[in-house]
mmCIF file of C-alpha atoms and ligand atoms in Angstrom:
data_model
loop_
_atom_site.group_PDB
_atom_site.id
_atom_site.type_symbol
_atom_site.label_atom_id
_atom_site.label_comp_id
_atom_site.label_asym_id
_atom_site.label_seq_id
_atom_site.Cartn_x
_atom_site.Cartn_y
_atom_site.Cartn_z
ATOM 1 C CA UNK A 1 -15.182 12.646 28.148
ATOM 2 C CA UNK A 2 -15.556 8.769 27.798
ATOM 3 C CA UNK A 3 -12.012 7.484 27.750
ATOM 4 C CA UNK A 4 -11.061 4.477 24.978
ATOM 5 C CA UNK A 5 -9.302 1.451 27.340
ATOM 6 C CA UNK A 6 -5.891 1.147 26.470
ATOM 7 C CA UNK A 7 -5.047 -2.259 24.922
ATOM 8 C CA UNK A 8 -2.499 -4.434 23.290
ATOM 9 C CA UNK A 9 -2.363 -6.501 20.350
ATOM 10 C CA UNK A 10 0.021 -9.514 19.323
ATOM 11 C CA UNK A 11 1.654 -9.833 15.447
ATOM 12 C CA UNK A 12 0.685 -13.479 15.380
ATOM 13 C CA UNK A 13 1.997 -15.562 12.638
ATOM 14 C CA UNK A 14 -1.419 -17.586 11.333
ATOM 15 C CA UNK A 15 -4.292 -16.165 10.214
ATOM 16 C CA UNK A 16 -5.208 -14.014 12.707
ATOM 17 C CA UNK A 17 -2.485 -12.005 12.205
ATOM 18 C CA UNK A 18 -3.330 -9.030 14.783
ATOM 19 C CA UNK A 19 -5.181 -9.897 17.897
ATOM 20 C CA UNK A 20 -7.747 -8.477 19.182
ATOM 21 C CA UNK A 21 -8.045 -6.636 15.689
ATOM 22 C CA UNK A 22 -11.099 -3.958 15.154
ATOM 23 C CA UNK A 23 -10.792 -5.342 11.258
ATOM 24 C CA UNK A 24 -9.956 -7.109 8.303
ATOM 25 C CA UNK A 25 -9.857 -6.844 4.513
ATOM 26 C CA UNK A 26 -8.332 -8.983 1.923
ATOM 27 C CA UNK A 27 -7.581 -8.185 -1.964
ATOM 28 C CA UNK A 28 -7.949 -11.002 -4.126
ATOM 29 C CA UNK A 29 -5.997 -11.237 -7.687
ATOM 30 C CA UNK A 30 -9.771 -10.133 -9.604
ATOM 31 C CA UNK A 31 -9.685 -6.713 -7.054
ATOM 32 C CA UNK A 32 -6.492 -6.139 -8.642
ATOM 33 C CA UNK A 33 -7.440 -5.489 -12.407
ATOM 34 C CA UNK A 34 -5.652 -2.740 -14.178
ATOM 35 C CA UNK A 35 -3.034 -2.517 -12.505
ATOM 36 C CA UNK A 36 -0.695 -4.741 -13.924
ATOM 37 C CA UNK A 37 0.801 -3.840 -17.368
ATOM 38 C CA UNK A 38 0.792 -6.827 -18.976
ATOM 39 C CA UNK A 39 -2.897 -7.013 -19.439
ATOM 40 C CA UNK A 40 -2.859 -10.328 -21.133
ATOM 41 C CA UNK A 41 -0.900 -12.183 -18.537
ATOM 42 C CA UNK A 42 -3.380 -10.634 -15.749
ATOM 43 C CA UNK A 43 -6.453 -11.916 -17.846
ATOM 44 C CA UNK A 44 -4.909 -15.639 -18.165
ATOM 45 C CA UNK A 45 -3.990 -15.712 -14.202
ATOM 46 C CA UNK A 46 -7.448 -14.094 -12.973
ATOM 47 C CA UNK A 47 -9.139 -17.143 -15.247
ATOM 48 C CA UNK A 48 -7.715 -19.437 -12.984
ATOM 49 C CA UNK A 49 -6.624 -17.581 -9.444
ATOM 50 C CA UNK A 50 -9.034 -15.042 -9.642
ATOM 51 C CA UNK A 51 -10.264 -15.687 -6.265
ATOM 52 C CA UNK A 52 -6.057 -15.984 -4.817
ATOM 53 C CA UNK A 53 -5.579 -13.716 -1.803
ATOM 54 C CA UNK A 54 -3.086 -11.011 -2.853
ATOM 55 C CA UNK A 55 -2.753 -8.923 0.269
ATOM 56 C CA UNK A 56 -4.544 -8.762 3.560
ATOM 57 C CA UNK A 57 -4.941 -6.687 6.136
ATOM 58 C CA UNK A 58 -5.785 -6.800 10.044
ATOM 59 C CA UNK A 59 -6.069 -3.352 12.109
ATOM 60 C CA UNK A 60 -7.167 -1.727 15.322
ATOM 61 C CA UNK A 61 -8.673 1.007 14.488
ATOM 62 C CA UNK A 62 -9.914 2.723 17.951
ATOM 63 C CA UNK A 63 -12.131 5.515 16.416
ATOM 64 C CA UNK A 64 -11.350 7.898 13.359
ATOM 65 C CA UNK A 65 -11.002 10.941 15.492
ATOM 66 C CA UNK A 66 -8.525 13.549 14.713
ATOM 67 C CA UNK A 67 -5.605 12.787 17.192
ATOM 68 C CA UNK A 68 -6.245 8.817 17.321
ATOM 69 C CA UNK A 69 -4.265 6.543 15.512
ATOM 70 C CA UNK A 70 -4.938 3.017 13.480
ATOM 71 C CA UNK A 71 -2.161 0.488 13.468
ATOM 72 C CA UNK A 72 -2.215 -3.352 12.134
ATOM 73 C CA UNK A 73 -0.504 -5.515 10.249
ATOM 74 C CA UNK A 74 -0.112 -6.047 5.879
ATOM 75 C CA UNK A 75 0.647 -9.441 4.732
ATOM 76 C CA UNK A 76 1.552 -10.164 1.010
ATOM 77 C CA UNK A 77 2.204 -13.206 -0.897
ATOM 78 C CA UNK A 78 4.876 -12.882 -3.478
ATOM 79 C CA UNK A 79 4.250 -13.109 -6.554
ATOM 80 C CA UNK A 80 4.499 -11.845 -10.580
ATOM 81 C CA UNK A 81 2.378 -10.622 -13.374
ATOM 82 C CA UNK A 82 4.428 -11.196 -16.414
ATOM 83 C CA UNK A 83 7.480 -9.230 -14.360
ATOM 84 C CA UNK A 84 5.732 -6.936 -12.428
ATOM 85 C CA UNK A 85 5.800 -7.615 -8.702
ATOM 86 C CA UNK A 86 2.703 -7.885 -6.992
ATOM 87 C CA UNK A 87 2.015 -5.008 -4.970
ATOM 88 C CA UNK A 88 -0.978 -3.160 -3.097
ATOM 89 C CA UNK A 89 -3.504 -0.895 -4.724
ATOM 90 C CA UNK A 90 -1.593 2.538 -3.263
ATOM 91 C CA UNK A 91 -3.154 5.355 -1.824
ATOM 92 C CA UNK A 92 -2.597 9.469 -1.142
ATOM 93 C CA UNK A 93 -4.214 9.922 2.355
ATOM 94 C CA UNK A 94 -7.821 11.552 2.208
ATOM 95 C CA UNK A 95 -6.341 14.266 4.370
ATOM 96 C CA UNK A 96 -2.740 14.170 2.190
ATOM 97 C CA UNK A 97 -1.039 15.915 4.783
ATOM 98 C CA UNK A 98 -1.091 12.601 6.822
ATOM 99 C CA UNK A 99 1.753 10.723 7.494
ATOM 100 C CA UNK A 100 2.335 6.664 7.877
ATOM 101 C CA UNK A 101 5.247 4.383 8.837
ATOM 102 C CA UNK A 102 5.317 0.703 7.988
ATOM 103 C CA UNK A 103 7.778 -1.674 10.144
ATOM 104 C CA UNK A 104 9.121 -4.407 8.009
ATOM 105 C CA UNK A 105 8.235 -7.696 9.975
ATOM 106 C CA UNK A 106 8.892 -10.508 7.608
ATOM 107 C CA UNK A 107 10.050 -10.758 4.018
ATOM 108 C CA UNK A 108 11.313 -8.393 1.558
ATOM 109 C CA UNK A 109 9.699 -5.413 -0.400
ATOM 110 C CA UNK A 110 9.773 -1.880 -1.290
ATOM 111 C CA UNK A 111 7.232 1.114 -0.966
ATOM 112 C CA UNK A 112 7.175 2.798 -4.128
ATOM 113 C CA UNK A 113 6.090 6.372 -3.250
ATOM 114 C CA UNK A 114 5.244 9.425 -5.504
ATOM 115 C CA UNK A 115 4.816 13.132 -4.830
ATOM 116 C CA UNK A 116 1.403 14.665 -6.624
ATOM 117 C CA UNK A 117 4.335 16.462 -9.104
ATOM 118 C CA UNK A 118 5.478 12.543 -10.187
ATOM 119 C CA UNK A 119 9.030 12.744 -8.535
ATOM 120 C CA UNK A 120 9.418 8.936 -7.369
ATOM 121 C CA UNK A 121 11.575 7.557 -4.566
ATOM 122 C CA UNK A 122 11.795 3.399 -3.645
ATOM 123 C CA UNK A 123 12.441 2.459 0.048
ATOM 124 C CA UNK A 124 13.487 -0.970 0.890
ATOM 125 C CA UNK A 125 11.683 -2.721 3.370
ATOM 126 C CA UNK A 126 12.258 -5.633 5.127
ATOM 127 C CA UNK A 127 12.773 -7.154 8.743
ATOM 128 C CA UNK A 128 13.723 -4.514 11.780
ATOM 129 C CA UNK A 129 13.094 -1.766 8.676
ATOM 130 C CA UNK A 130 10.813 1.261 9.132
ATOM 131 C CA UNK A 131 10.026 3.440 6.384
ATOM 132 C CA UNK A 132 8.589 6.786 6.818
ATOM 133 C CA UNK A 133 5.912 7.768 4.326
ATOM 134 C CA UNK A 134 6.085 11.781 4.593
ATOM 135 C CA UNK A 135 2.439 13.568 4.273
ATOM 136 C CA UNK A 136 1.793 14.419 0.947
ATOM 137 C CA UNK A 137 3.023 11.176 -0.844
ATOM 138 C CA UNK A 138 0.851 8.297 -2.243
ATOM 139 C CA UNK A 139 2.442 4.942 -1.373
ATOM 140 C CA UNK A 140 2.282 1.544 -2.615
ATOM 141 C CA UNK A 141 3.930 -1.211 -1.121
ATOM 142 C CA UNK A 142 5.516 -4.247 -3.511
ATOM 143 C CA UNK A 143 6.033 -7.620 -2.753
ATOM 144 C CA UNK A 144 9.842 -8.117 -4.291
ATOM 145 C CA UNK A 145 10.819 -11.034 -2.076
ATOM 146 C CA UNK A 146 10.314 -14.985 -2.088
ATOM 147 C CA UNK A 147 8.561 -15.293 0.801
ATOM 148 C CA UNK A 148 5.415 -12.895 2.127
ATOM 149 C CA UNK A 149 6.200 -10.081 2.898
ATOM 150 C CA UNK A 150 4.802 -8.480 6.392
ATOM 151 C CA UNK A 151 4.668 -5.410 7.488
ATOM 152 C CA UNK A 152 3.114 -3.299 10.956
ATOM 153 C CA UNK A 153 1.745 0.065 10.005
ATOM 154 C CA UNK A 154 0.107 3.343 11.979
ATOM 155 C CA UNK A 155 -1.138 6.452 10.491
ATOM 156 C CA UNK A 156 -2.886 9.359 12.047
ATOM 157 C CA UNK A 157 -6.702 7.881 12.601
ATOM 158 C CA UNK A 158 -8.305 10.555 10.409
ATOM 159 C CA UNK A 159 -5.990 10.367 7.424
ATOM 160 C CA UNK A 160 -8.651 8.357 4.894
ATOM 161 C CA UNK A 161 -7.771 7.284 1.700
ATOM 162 C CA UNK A 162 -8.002 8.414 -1.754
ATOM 163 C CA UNK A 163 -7.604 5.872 -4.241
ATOM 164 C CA UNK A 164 -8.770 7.740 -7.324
ATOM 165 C CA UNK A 165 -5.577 9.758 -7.702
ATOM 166 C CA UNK A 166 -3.857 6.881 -8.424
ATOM 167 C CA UNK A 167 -6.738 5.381 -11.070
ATOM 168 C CA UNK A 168 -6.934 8.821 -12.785
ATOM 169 C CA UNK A 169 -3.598 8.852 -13.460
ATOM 170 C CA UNK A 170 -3.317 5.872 -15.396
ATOM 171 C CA UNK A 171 -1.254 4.105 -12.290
ATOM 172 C CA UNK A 172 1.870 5.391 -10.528
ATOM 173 C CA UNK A 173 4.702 7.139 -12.134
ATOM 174 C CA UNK A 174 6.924 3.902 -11.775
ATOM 175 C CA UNK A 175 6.608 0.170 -12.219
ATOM 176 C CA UNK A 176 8.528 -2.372 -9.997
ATOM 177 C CA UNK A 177 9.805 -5.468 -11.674
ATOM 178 C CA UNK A 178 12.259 -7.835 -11.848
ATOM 179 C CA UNK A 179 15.395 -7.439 -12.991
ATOM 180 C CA UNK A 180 15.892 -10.596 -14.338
ATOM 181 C CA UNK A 181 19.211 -11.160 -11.672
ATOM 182 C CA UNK A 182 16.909 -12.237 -8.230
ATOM 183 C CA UNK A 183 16.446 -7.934 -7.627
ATOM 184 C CA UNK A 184 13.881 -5.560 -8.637
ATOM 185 C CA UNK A 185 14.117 -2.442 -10.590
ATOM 186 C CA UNK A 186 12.029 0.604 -11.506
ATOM 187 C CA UNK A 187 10.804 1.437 -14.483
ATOM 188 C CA UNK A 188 8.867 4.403 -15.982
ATOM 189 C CA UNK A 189 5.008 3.634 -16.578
ATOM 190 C CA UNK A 190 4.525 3.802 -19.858
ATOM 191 C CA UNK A 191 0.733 4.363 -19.205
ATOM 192 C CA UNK A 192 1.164 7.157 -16.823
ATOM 193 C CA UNK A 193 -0.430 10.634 -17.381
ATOM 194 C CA UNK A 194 1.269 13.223 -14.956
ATOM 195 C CA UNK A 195 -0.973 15.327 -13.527
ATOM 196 C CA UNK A 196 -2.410 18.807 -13.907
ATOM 197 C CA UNK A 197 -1.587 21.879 -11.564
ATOM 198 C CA UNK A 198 -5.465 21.946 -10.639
ATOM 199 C CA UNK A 199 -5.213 18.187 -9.765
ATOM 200 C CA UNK A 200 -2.106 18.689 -7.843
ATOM 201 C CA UNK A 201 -3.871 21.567 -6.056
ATOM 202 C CA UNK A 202 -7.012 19.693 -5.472
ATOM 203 C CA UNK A 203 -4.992 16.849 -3.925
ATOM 204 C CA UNK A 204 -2.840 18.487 -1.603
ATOM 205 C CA UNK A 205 -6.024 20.608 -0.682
ATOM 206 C CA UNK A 206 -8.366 17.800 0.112
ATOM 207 C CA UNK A 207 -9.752 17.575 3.488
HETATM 208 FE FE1 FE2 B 1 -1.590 5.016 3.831
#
């Protein structure tokens, strides 16, 4: 059996943001249609920051082998739609019974998770924080600070995601936005449809 070489990567605090990374994405404003509620303030913005980096990330991702694991690092500019924060896509892991911590680096956010039922719980995240996303619920992190908000994260290497859940259902149970007083509050998604038993099942199910 070929052995991977064991290595070590640095946070770094410019672009880079992981070395000796494996791979990078970034989500610009226009990647982030529908998910805002305010449609018409998204539609003004994306006319003229379309092209604005939301979020970005930088991982190692070793191989996708049952066992492995893929860590890097999430960076997100702060930021509002009308008075939503801005926040990730969110995901259920491909394989939902797949768990994921995130390690607050920099900044100040939540991860807004929700079981396939719709119960919702709100973590805080911030510097020295770790939140534990249990298998079985989709996450979505949230900008709710000033500053950018940074993050480490690992998951098991075979977890995948599945980004439809969220999509089908209209969005996640909750919205986070601000509460007029510097915080952040939750607030029910008025365009939410909770799901069916058979979607549930299919969900949990998925391999
Ligand atoms: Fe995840």
């Amino acid at each position: 059996m070929k052995l991977f070489d064991p290595i070590s990567c640095t946070v770094t605090k410019n672009g880079e943001m992981l070395t000796n990374a494996t791979g990078r994405y970034r989500k610009a404003l226009s990647d982030l249609r529908g998910l805002y509620a305010d449609r018409e303030a998204f539609a003004g913005r994306e006319k003229t920051e379309g092209d604005r980096v939301v979020y970005e990330v930088a991982e190692f991702r070793p191989s996708d082998r049952a066992g492995d694991m893929i860590f890097g690092v999430t960076r997100m500019v702060p930021g509002k739609i009308g008075d939503e924060f801005f926040m990730t896509r969110g995901h259920i892991h491909r394989k939902a019974d797949r768990p994921e911590i995130y390690f607050g680096q920099e900044g100040h956010g939540v991860m807004l998770m929700e079981s396939p039922e719709g119960e919702i719980r709100v973590e805080e995240i911030g510097p020295q924080r770790i939140c534990y996303v249990p298998p079985y619920w989709i996450h979505r992190s949230v900008n709710v600070g000033e500053k950018e908000l940074t993050m480490l994260f690992a998951y098991p290497a075979d977890s995948g995601q599945n980004y439809d859940i969220i999509d089908k259902s209209g969005g996640m149970a909750a919205r986070i936005v601000d509460d007029g007083t510097g915080g952040w509050r939750a607030v029910a998604n008025l365009d939410y449809r909770r799901r069916s038993k058979v979607d549930v099942t299919r969900a949990l199910a998925e391999q």
